[in-house]
Amino acid sequence: MDAKSLNKISLAGMLVTLGIVYGDIGTSPLYVMNAIINDAGGMRNVTPEYIVGAISLIFWTLMLITTVKYVLIAMRADNNGEGGIFALYALVRNYGKWLVLPALIGGAALLADGTLTPAVTVTSAVEGLKGKDFSFFSFPNSQMLVLLITTGILLALFMVQRFGTGFIGKGFGPIMILWFGFLAIAGVANIHRHPEVIAALLPHHAIALLFSPHNKAGIFILGAVFLATTGAEALYSDMGHVGKRNVYATWPLVLTALTLNYLGQGAWMMDNISNPKFSGTRAVNPLYAMLPSHWQLPAIIIATLAAIIASQALITGSYTLVSEAIGLKFLPRMIVKHPSDVRNQIYIGDINWILCIITLGVVWFFRSSENMEAAYGLAITITMLMTTVLLFEYIEHHISRALAILMSAFFLTIETIFFIASVVKFVHGGYVTFLILLAILAVMYIWYFGNKRRDAYEAESEYVSLKDFIPQLTELANDEDIPLYTTNLVYMTKVKDNYRIKRSAMYSILDKGPKRAQVYWFVTVNETDKPFESNYTVDMLGTKNIVNVQLYLGFRRTQSVSVYLRQVVNNLINQGILPPQTPKYSTMKDRKVGGFRFVIVNEEPADLTTSDIKPADRRLIAARIFLQNITASPVAWYGLEFSNVVEESTPLFINKNHHEYMVQRKIYNAKTKRRPVPKPDLFRHNNKKK
């Protein structure tokens, strides 16, 4: 969808919203009531009071958490139209350094819990086939066959991600309309059996059940109830894809369909409390059981398609979340690709296959949707708590402190109760998602705080003023006794306040060469709080051949520095600030810009034990360097794969005096030999651009 479509309600926008936003929360009827029955110990133990109270808890959870907190409150805290916990953090991070902690914890929990969603939704849908005897075929009562079909569906889904899913996404909306229509009709068709179930819409039934003898699980029933609203956080995150107005327009329709279906399932349960067919088993899915036999196969097909859509939404949502985390420097660099022309659609190969392995591992570890339900939802309660903390800061600074206190106290109380109720899931499999959460959080912690500690220990002697080297660089550019190294020599290095720059960059130009160029470029890439910002500033330092470029890219912008820089050079030449660089030989007519050579100085681990650095910080910095070395290279990260790039290495010395630093550097350079990246094939480069 384009930017204009995001700011208005339209039928097309609503259709896309139904297909993208509600996959997770929309498929909850597949497993929520099943979990409620399991908490009661099976159909033989449920009572009308239990059923009405449970549905009342589900309805008011959807109303308070999804509708009030996320649709009415959180979606107003958008970052230039983008939502989600990281977009929210980007809005409030200047209000306190400690706010990074809820952002890290909440983001890690959301990613961890997302690994269970594709597993539980697809497995729940396919399990509807077990033991069914249709007119033209009979499906055996085999869980192994369910697992194989589920594995095939999920594996195919992960495999097509790299090609882009725009062609699939076009069909998502109509399928989800069919799904929500089915939920509503199936619900209405059963409510008439026991219309008294409608009393569940009154909140006192929900409160009464928590203290009722009919509820053997007590407060822990909320762990099952919470499954109905696990997609609320994803709804907030996906807001940027469709626009908040389209969410406002479609959520009432979705809420109505879900409510009618839960009421219908409850009416069916009341009608079958004493049915011997169901009293002896816990494996009852009211969604399928309440349907006439000739409806069941179409329902299973539609449910499976809806489960695939829900899984697709979680997969692409994970890409978005990781991309934002990379932009905020919460995660190491990973290559982000755009496989199609669909707005905001990205693909991160490393994340795709990590998700695939974990999701399939979950399927085969738990082996049934019942076991997955027992573990599902624990981590997402943590994300919701962290979102509430960040929302408090946003509302306090943008609206009212009193309102912030009132809102946060209310939702922190509710979500803390849900968290306590879900803790019991830890021993029933919740530890799996908790371990995944800890692993993700460890990576985030190492990367973010490893950067912080490295910067804190970095000695001032590592930096020099770029202004002090203007005379030498100007003289070198005009020294015809030295062969021209390149027309534009570009260093990807951060230029700090007062023109402070890493000494290694100047050492590379003057001591390792020297490298003569017509223009010396020092490019700094700054991540900004605005998701899709793309701006730059230029400082010529009073010269014609030394340029300090500050690129300002939003945290959801991919970095293609060579493309941006060519635009900058063209603009400066057109403005007469730089003279034309017309090359003598070129395949392009009227070319004004000369050649580029990018230099990247990589810091590699050295002996940190001799540095004046605390042991804990030493380990943290070493772990951060390890992550840097096993993830995307700077060449790929800056989008320089088809550019002329030279990579040089320098040892990472922290808090050492300059003399020792230079001696160790010369020893290191003598031992290290780096080959420049070969020049690209321009014809291939141009074809790729097209």
XYZ file of C-alpha atoms in Angstrom:
690
model
C 0.000 0.000 0.000
C 1.242 3.526 -0.778
C 1.478 6.352 1.756
C -1.814 7.946 0.679
C -3.717 4.672 1.145
C -2.367 4.353 4.672
C -3.948 7.643 5.730
C -7.509 6.864 4.689
C -10.111 4.136 4.967
C -10.816 2.231 1.766
C -12.297 -1.108 0.801
C -8.960 -2.141 -0.678
C -7.155 -1.050 2.493
C -9.616 -2.914 4.692
C -9.206 -6.040 2.557
C -5.421 -5.921 2.911
C -5.774 -5.266 6.646
C -7.907 -8.372 7.102
C -5.273 -10.389 5.264
C -2.201 -9.041 7.067
C -3.075 -7.918 10.585
C -5.473 -10.467 12.059
C -3.887 -13.804 11.209
C -2.730 -14.577 14.765
C -5.684 -13.290 16.761
C -8.128 -14.443 14.065
C -7.113 -18.091 14.328
C -7.385 -18.220 18.134
C -10.807 -20.000 17.999
C -8.882 -23.017 16.705
C -7.354 -23.704 20.113
C -8.629 -21.403 22.906
C -11.788 -23.338 23.862
C -9.845 -26.579 23.576
C -7.423 -25.204 26.181
C -10.377 -24.155 28.379
C -11.736 -27.726 28.270
C -8.312 -29.127 29.138
C -8.104 -26.845 32.184
C -11.373 -28.351 33.381
C -10.016 -31.883 32.948
C -12.207 -32.714 29.944
C -15.815 -32.294 28.833
C -17.098 -34.466 31.680
C -16.069 -31.751 34.177
C -17.468 -28.630 32.505
C -20.650 -26.979 33.737
C -22.904 -24.246 32.260
C -21.477 -21.791 34.827
C -17.938 -22.722 33.816
C -18.705 -22.261 30.111
C -20.418 -18.884 30.505
C -17.685 -17.626 32.840
C -14.883 -18.775 30.526
C -16.411 -17.081 27.471
C -16.974 -13.947 29.540
C -13.272 -13.951 30.472
C -12.344 -14.347 26.800
C -14.663 -11.548 25.664
C -13.531 -9.047 28.288
C -9.878 -9.921 27.716
C -10.376 -9.073 24.044
C -12.169 -5.875 25.008
C -9.658 -4.634 27.593
C -6.320 -5.814 26.201
C -6.862 -5.791 22.441
C -9.511 -3.109 22.003
C -8.749 -0.607 24.757
C -4.989 -0.969 25.252
C -3.805 -1.689 21.719
C -6.440 -0.387 19.285
C -7.525 2.709 21.243
C -4.331 3.622 23.152
C -1.147 2.039 21.763
C -1.972 2.715 18.113
C -2.030 6.441 18.911
C 1.611 6.100 19.949
C 2.810 5.625 16.379
C 6.224 6.573 15.069
C 5.422 8.221 11.732
C 2.769 5.581 11.163
C 4.865 2.654 12.411
C 3.903 0.634 15.488
C 5.355 -2.103 17.670
C 7.548 -2.183 20.742
C 10.720 -1.036 18.955
C 8.955 1.824 17.160
C 7.517 2.847 20.538
C 10.961 2.665 22.149
C 12.367 4.912 19.414
C 9.802 7.531 20.462
C 10.659 7.466 24.178
C 14.323 6.450 24.421
C 15.455 10.028 25.052
C 13.439 10.094 28.306
C 15.756 7.661 30.097
C 18.637 5.301 29.350
C 16.958 2.549 31.405
C 14.139 2.316 28.838
C 16.396 0.169 26.687
C 15.834 -2.713 29.135
C 12.044 -3.081 28.642
C 12.590 -2.672 24.899
C 15.180 -5.475 24.794
C 13.180 -7.812 27.023
C 9.890 -7.161 25.232
C 11.390 -7.555 21.770
C 13.153 -10.799 22.674
C 9.945 -12.198 24.214
C 7.901 -11.288 21.134
C 10.370 -13.020 18.828
C 10.491 -16.083 21.092
C 6.738 -16.514 21.375
C 6.378 -16.010 17.635
C 8.134 -19.313 17.036
C 5.169 -21.141 18.602
C 2.417 -19.384 16.634
C 3.011 -21.055 13.234
C 3.449 -24.405 14.976
C 0.285 -24.271 17.095
C -2.019 -22.748 14.455
C -1.119 -25.092 11.591
C -1.081 -28.162 13.840
C -4.487 -27.242 15.316
C -5.964 -26.820 11.847
C -4.588 -30.080 10.443
C -5.631 -32.052 13.543
C -9.229 -31.475 12.473
C -8.680 -34.232 9.911
C -7.871 -36.924 12.482
C -10.314 -39.811 12.422
C -12.683 -38.085 10.001
C -14.613 -40.259 7.576
C -15.585 -38.255 4.531
C -17.656 -39.600 1.653
C -14.669 -40.016 -0.651
C -11.855 -40.758 1.802
C -11.127 -41.570 5.451
C -8.344 -39.898 7.382
C -6.643 -42.202 9.885
C -6.509 -41.276 13.559
C -2.752 -40.800 13.307
C -0.871 -37.946 14.958
C 2.253 -38.909 13.010
C 0.459 -38.148 9.741
C -0.677 -34.805 11.186
C 2.939 -33.993 12.066
C 4.161 -34.889 8.576
C 1.502 -32.731 6.875
C 2.194 -29.848 9.273
C 5.925 -30.126 8.602
C 5.358 -30.101 4.843
C 3.153 -26.992 5.023
C 5.561 -25.064 7.244
C 8.643 -26.086 5.278
C 7.029 -24.972 2.008
C 6.023 -21.680 3.633
C 9.571 -20.913 4.759
C 11.021 -21.921 1.397
C 8.902 -19.465 -0.608
C 9.852 -16.467 1.551
C 13.005 -15.705 -0.425
C 10.975 -15.205 -3.616
C 8.663 -12.658 -2.006
C 5.101 -13.326 -0.964
C 3.365 -10.491 -2.756
C 1.602 -12.930 -5.058
C 0.329 -14.871 -2.020
C -0.607 -11.725 -0.135
C -3.089 -10.699 -2.827
C -5.252 -13.639 -1.860
C -4.946 -13.192 1.905
C -7.774 -10.662 2.251
C -10.501 -12.691 0.495
C -9.491 -15.852 2.360
C -9.648 -14.086 5.721
C -13.058 -12.606 4.836
C -14.177 -16.165 4.144
C -12.643 -17.286 7.454
C -14.243 -14.603 9.596
C -17.548 -15.092 7.776
C -17.347 -18.796 8.554
C -16.585 -18.094 12.231
C -19.598 -15.784 12.536
C -22.030 -18.079 10.702
C -20.870 -21.192 12.579
C -21.322 -19.324 15.849
C -24.793 -18.010 15.053
C -25.889 -21.472 13.850
C -25.182 -22.885 17.333
C -26.162 -20.052 19.684
C -29.864 -20.840 19.316
C -29.302 -24.175 21.079
C -28.574 -22.370 24.335
C -29.217 -18.635 23.943
C -28.479 -18.173 27.650
C -24.794 -18.297 26.702
C -25.161 -14.666 25.565
C -25.068 -13.736 29.263
C -21.286 -14.199 28.942
C -21.143 -10.636 27.605
C -21.816 -9.398 31.146
C -18.523 -8.900 33.046
C -19.681 -10.233 36.434
C -19.688 -13.789 35.057
C -15.974 -13.480 34.301
C -15.135 -12.273 37.810
C -17.392 -14.878 39.433
C -15.682 -17.766 37.614
C -12.274 -16.879 39.066
C -13.628 -17.636 42.545
C -16.146 -20.330 41.598
C -15.893 -23.991 42.716
C -16.755 -24.917 39.117
C -13.327 -23.614 38.125
C -10.779 -26.130 39.418
C -7.896 -24.229 37.808
C -8.613 -21.056 39.773
C -6.721 -18.026 38.552
C -4.595 -20.240 36.320
C -7.495 -20.518 33.866
C -6.321 -17.094 32.676
C -3.326 -18.813 31.088
C -5.733 -20.460 28.626
C -7.941 -17.373 28.303
C -4.911 -15.255 27.413
C -4.430 -17.265 24.197
C -7.391 -15.353 22.736
C -5.433 -12.090 22.703
C -1.848 -13.146 21.918
C -2.121 -11.487 18.497
C -2.715 -8.012 19.965
C 0.987 -7.133 20.005
C 1.323 -8.287 16.386
C -1.692 -6.111 15.506
C 0.160 -3.086 16.898
C 3.360 -4.022 15.060
C 1.578 -4.488 11.706
C -0.129 -1.098 11.888
C 2.558 0.438 9.684
C 1.762 -1.929 6.817
C -1.901 -0.943 6.500
C -2.493 2.304 8.413
C -4.300 2.777 11.703
C -7.542 3.960 10.079
C -8.002 0.653 8.298
C -7.420 -1.170 11.589
C -10.029 1.014 13.292
C -12.496 0.165 10.531
C -11.942 -3.605 10.504
C -11.382 -4.493 14.166
C -15.103 -4.214 15.117
C -15.924 -6.720 12.351
C -13.223 -9.115 13.518
C -14.217 -8.759 17.181
C -17.855 -9.478 16.308
C -16.936 -12.619 14.339
C -14.695 -13.900 17.135
C -17.328 -13.202 19.820
C -20.097 -14.947 17.879
C -17.888 -17.980 17.319
C -16.877 -18.276 20.978
C -20.546 -17.991 21.968
C -21.430 -20.676 19.436
C -18.719 -22.998 20.755
C -20.025 -22.385 24.269
C -23.607 -23.218 23.223
C -22.379 -26.464 21.630
C -20.501 -27.365 24.815
C -23.659 -26.797 26.896
C -25.547 -29.073 24.536
C -22.959 -31.858 24.855
C -21.967 -31.738 28.516
C -23.435 -35.198 29.129
C -22.706 -36.629 25.676
C -20.843 -39.921 26.252
C -19.086 -39.460 22.902
C -17.006 -36.599 24.378
C -17.044 -37.271 28.119
C -14.236 -39.796 28.018
C -11.697 -37.689 26.156
C -9.804 -34.424 26.577
C -9.070 -34.060 22.838
C -12.187 -32.111 21.872
C -12.088 -29.149 19.515
C -15.517 -27.463 19.712
C -14.830 -25.430 16.561
C -14.962 -28.553 14.412
C -17.253 -30.634 16.600
C -20.103 -28.109 16.461
C -20.265 -28.274 12.651
C -22.494 -30.574 10.572
C -20.504 -33.401 8.994
C -20.777 -31.937 5.476
C -19.282 -28.642 6.738
C -16.227 -30.154 8.350
C -13.942 -30.749 5.380
C -14.464 -27.226 3.918
C -13.989 -25.821 7.436
C -10.697 -27.688 7.864
C -9.466 -26.434 4.485
C -10.394 -22.831 5.311
C -8.876 -23.171 8.795
C -5.627 -24.504 7.335
C -5.442 -21.599 4.883
C -6.112 -19.150 7.735
C -3.384 -20.848 9.800
C -0.942 -20.466 6.909
C -1.839 -16.777 6.658
C -1.333 -16.393 10.417
C 2.059 -18.081 10.105
C 3.005 -15.851 7.178
C 2.079 -12.768 9.199
C 4.280 -13.917 12.100
C 7.208 -14.704 9.801
C 7.139 -11.337 8.028
C 6.500 -9.660 11.380
C 9.678 -11.271 12.698
C 11.638 -9.878 9.737
C 10.300 -6.405 10.494
C 11.080 -6.724 14.192
C 14.641 -7.893 13.507
C 15.176 -5.150 10.917
C 14.105 -2.531 13.457
C 16.341 -4.111 16.109
C 19.318 -3.932 13.740
C 18.579 -0.273 13.030
C 18.432 0.466 16.768
C 21.706 -1.460 17.281
C 20.012 -4.162 19.363
C 21.126 -6.961 17.019
C 24.202 -7.566 14.840
C 24.127 -6.628 11.195
C 22.201 -8.988 8.927
C 21.469 -8.640 5.229
C 17.972 -7.312 4.594
C 16.589 -7.959 1.111
C 13.494 -6.689 -0.711
C 12.256 -9.660 -2.754
C 9.224 -7.888 -4.259
C 7.677 -4.496 -4.900
C 5.229 -4.848 -2.005
C 5.632 -1.940 0.432
C 7.732 -2.787 3.479
C 8.129 -6.412 2.444
C 11.586 -7.618 3.427
C 13.422 -10.902 3.712
C 16.244 -11.780 6.111
C 17.659 -15.153 5.154
C 19.411 -15.891 8.446
C 16.235 -15.200 10.434
C 14.078 -17.183 8.013
C 16.025 -20.403 8.478
C 16.533 -19.937 12.210
C 12.755 -19.524 12.534
C 12.199 -22.562 10.320
C 14.446 -24.805 12.418
C 12.969 -23.616 15.725
C 9.341 -23.858 14.533
C 9.769 -27.382 13.160
C 11.633 -28.291 16.341
C 8.642 -27.064 18.368
C 6.249 -29.152 16.244
C 8.221 -32.352 16.770
C 9.080 -31.656 20.405
C 5.496 -31.049 21.542
C 3.895 -33.296 18.875
C 0.304 -32.102 19.476
C -1.540 -28.787 19.625
C -2.701 -29.640 23.159
C 0.908 -29.769 24.359
C 1.790 -26.589 22.457
C -1.173 -24.747 24.011
C 0.191 -25.652 27.438
C 3.389 -23.746 26.615
C 1.950 -20.985 24.447
C 1.493 -17.397 25.625
C 3.971 -17.192 28.507
C 6.524 -15.022 26.744
C 3.964 -12.685 25.152
C 2.716 -11.646 28.597
C 6.232 -10.316 29.209
C 6.104 -8.323 25.960
C 2.762 -6.795 26.938
C 4.120 -5.763 30.333
C 7.137 -4.120 28.694
C 4.905 -2.321 26.173
C 2.851 -0.920 29.052
C 6.026 0.433 30.677
C 7.025 2.211 27.453
C 3.469 3.468 26.930
C 3.618 5.073 30.379
C 6.617 7.144 29.278
C 4.932 8.119 26.024
C 1.635 9.191 27.608
C 3.425 10.986 30.463
C 5.454 13.164 28.095
C 2.879 13.623 25.334
C -0.480 13.750 27.120
C -0.682 13.722 30.925
C 1.213 12.213 33.841
C -2.028 11.518 35.715
C -3.467 9.654 32.722
C -0.194 7.736 32.323
C -0.287 6.598 35.952
C -3.957 5.586 35.697
C -3.446 3.676 32.436
C -0.277 1.893 33.497
C -1.626 0.946 36.926
C -4.740 -0.582 35.360
C -2.994 -2.577 32.636
C 0.039 -3.553 34.713
C -2.355 -5.053 37.267
C -4.272 -7.039 34.636
C -1.162 -8.168 32.764
C 0.662 -9.116 35.951
C -2.264 -11.363 36.856
C -2.096 -12.924 33.378
C 1.659 -13.385 33.770
C 1.259 -15.109 37.152
C -1.473 -17.314 35.675
C 0.808 -18.206 32.754
C 3.852 -19.033 34.904
C 2.410 -22.499 35.490
C 3.039 -23.093 31.784
C 6.768 -23.012 32.471
C 6.859 -26.621 33.650
C 4.465 -27.758 30.898
C 6.720 -26.618 28.074
C 6.901 -22.884 28.602
C 10.556 -23.343 29.476
C 11.187 -23.968 25.766
C 10.075 -20.483 24.733
C 11.740 -19.069 27.843
C 15.073 -20.575 26.772
C 14.594 -19.141 23.282
C 13.814 -15.780 24.894
C 17.004 -15.914 26.970
C 19.090 -16.819 23.914
C 17.712 -13.875 21.897
C 18.059 -11.545 24.871
C 21.672 -12.639 25.396
C 22.540 -11.742 21.787
C 20.788 -8.377 22.137
C 22.502 -7.658 25.451
C 25.965 -8.561 24.140
C 25.582 -6.478 20.992
C 24.037 -3.382 22.570
C 26.010 -3.191 25.791
C 29.190 -4.548 24.175
C 29.112 -1.486 21.905
C 28.510 0.776 24.890
C 31.382 -0.672 26.932
C 33.786 -0.600 23.997
C 32.990 3.070 23.374
C 33.423 3.832 27.085
C 36.912 2.326 27.172
C 38.052 3.763 23.875
C 40.980 6.087 24.515
C 40.888 9.671 23.299
C 44.289 9.055 21.701
C 42.447 6.863 19.182
C 40.858 10.016 17.746
C 42.323 12.943 15.866
C 40.821 16.106 14.434
C 40.133 15.899 10.721
C 40.825 19.641 10.484
C 44.432 19.100 11.584
C 45.049 17.037 8.439
C 43.489 19.408 5.900
C 46.888 20.779 4.730
C 48.351 17.294 4.224
C 45.272 15.970 2.406
C 45.129 19.041 0.145
C 48.830 18.757 -0.691
C 48.507 15.012 -1.298
C 45.570 15.513 -3.681
C 47.709 17.894 -5.795
C 50.970 15.898 -5.626
C 51.343 14.573 -9.175
C 54.512 12.687 -8.222
C 52.230 10.129 -6.550
C 50.001 8.015 -8.839
C 46.289 8.735 -8.567
C 44.753 6.055 -6.349
C 41.151 6.932 -7.293
C 39.001 9.942 -8.069
C 36.803 9.621 -4.974
C 38.282 7.914 -1.936
C 35.531 7.072 0.557
C 36.054 6.073 4.189
C 33.136 4.524 6.025
C 34.010 5.918 9.427
C 32.168 7.939 12.038
C 33.004 11.645 12.213
C 32.154 12.794 15.742
C 31.750 16.242 17.257
C 34.575 18.710 16.582
C 35.510 16.630 13.518
C 37.018 13.849 15.641
C 37.785 10.793 13.564
C 39.470 7.461 14.206
C 43.240 7.783 13.825
C 43.193 4.562 11.792
C 41.486 6.347 8.869
C 44.213 8.991 8.586
C 46.895 6.347 9.082
C 45.394 4.438 6.128
C 45.519 7.482 3.837
C 48.908 8.914 4.784
C 51.003 6.015 6.088
C 49.706 2.964 4.197
C 50.265 4.284 0.717
C 49.925 7.212 0.641
C 46.583 7.242 -1.170
C 46.168 10.164 -3.541
C 42.634 11.091 -4.615
C 40.875 14.105 -6.104
C 38.266 14.097 -3.323
C 38.382 12.515 0.135
C 35.015 11.488 1.542
C 34.319 10.620 5.171
C 30.863 9.091 5.429
C 28.944 8.592 8.669
C 25.674 6.626 8.686
C 23.313 7.758 11.450
C 20.197 5.767 12.364
C 17.253 8.020 13.194
C 13.994 7.586 15.086
C 11.931 8.211 11.942
C 11.424 4.809 10.286
C 11.865 5.799 6.636
C 13.904 9.002 6.814
C 16.523 9.495 4.098
C 18.485 12.751 4.403
C 22.061 13.963 4.399
C 24.257 16.926 5.274
C 27.520 17.950 3.622
C 30.413 19.861 5.204
C 33.283 20.762 2.861
C 35.490 21.981 5.780
C 36.333 25.090 3.763
C 37.994 23.007 1.014
C 37.240 21.680 -2.451
C 38.453 18.165 -1.867
C 37.560 17.068 1.694
C 33.925 16.224 2.403
C 32.234 15.195 5.634
C 28.926 13.504 4.723
C 26.391 12.658 7.405
C 23.711 10.266 6.142
C 20.525 10.125 8.210
C 18.617 6.897 7.559
C 15.522 5.707 9.402
C 15.739 2.498 11.384
C 13.700 0.714 8.716
C 15.805 1.933 5.808
C 18.273 -0.478 4.250
C 21.717 0.970 3.630
C 22.886 1.337 0.048
C 25.663 3.834 0.603
C 27.027 3.758 -2.939
C 23.616 4.774 -4.341
C 23.176 7.588 -1.826
C 26.727 8.856 -2.325
C 26.435 9.042 -6.109
C 23.319 11.179 -5.647
C 25.253 13.442 -3.266
C 28.160 13.809 -5.717
C 25.814 14.602 -8.612
C 24.045 17.236 -6.507
C 27.341 18.876 -5.486
C 28.594 18.942 -9.085
C 25.295 20.370 -10.350
C 25.499 23.086 -7.677
C 29.061 23.951 -8.688
C 30.461 23.010 -5.282
C 32.566 20.230 -6.801
C 34.138 20.425 -10.274
C 32.982 17.837 -12.844
C 34.848 14.542 -12.674
C 34.220 13.460 -16.259
C 36.293 10.328 -16.839
C 38.336 9.982 -19.989
C 36.895 6.565 -20.727
C 33.376 5.456 -19.901
C 30.495 3.342 -21.225
C 28.017 6.009 -20.050
C 27.387 9.101 -22.141
C 27.705 12.503 -20.405
C 28.957 10.948 -17.188
C 30.061 13.628 -14.704
C 31.063 11.476 -11.739
C 34.432 9.771 -11.573
C 35.399 6.487 -10.015
C 34.970 5.490 -6.376
C 37.038 3.384 -4.052
C 35.594 2.584 -0.650
C 37.908 1.816 2.257
C 36.628 -0.039 5.296
C 38.928 -0.348 8.290
C 37.901 -3.397 10.324
C 38.785 -3.653 13.984
C 39.796 -7.181 14.875
C 40.289 -8.710 18.318
C 43.649 -8.208 19.937
C 45.029 -9.127 23.341
C 42.653 -7.309 25.689
C 44.129 -8.893 28.806
C 46.905 -6.295 28.916
C 44.407 -3.435 28.792
C 43.159 -1.573 31.797
C 39.690 -3.105 31.485
C 37.448 -4.991 33.888
C 37.211 -8.771 33.321
C 33.405 -8.667 32.848
C 33.689 -5.880 30.284
C 36.543 -7.699 28.569
C 34.342 -10.758 28.066
C 31.431 -8.619 26.889
C 33.547 -6.786 24.298
C 35.118 -10.041 23.082
C 31.642 -11.596 22.679
C 30.478 -8.548 20.745
C 33.463 -8.845 18.361
C 32.683 -12.549 17.905
C 29.106 -11.718 16.857
C 30.430 -9.078 14.472
C 32.698 -11.610 12.789
C 29.991 -14.243 12.208
C 27.313 -11.886 10.876
C 27.097 -9.619 7.812
C 30.345 -8.077 6.618
C 30.600 -4.276 6.356
C 30.747 -4.616 2.557
C 27.367 -6.344 2.442
C 25.907 -4.179 5.213
C 26.668 -0.900 3.447
C 25.442 -2.256 0.098
C 28.893 -2.165 -1.517
C 28.947 -5.639 -3.080
C 29.294 -4.188 -6.580
C 31.609 -1.326 -5.642
C 35.383 -1.107 -5.594
C 36.153 -1.862 -1.954
C 39.388 -2.181 -0.015
C 39.222 -3.761 3.422
C 42.034 -3.055 5.862
C 42.487 -4.490 9.316
C 43.511 -2.829 12.511
C 43.753 -4.385 15.964
C 41.302 -3.259 18.603
C 43.398 -1.717 21.366
C 41.552 -0.155 24.252
C 42.949 2.385 26.696
C 46.567 2.114 25.587
C 49.002 4.967 25.153
C 49.587 6.129 21.617
C 53.221 4.963 21.315
C 52.400 1.392 22.307
C 49.355 1.530 20.043
C 51.395 2.502 16.967
C 54.091 -0.094 17.658
C 51.511 -2.875 18.000
C 49.690 -1.662 14.882
C 52.854 -1.857 12.750
C 53.518 -5.386 13.996
C 49.925 -6.356 13.258
C 49.930 -4.832 9.761
C 53.164 -6.607 8.918
C 51.552 -9.936 9.790
C 48.212 -9.225 8.068
C 47.792 -9.194 4.315
C 44.421 -8.191 2.862
C 43.511 -8.389 -0.804
C 41.283 -5.648 -2.219
C 37.843 -6.673 -3.411
C 38.027 -6.935 -7.234
C 36.420 -4.242 -9.357
C 32.786 -4.946 -10.218
C 31.411 -5.713 -13.617
C 29.593 -2.457 -14.471
C 27.260 -4.119 -16.960
C 26.168 -6.613 -14.320
C 25.775 -3.790 -11.783
C 23.567 -1.784 -14.124
C 21.394 -4.780 -14.895
C 20.942 -5.434 -11.180
C 19.881 -1.829 -10.658
C 17.220 -2.186 -13.304
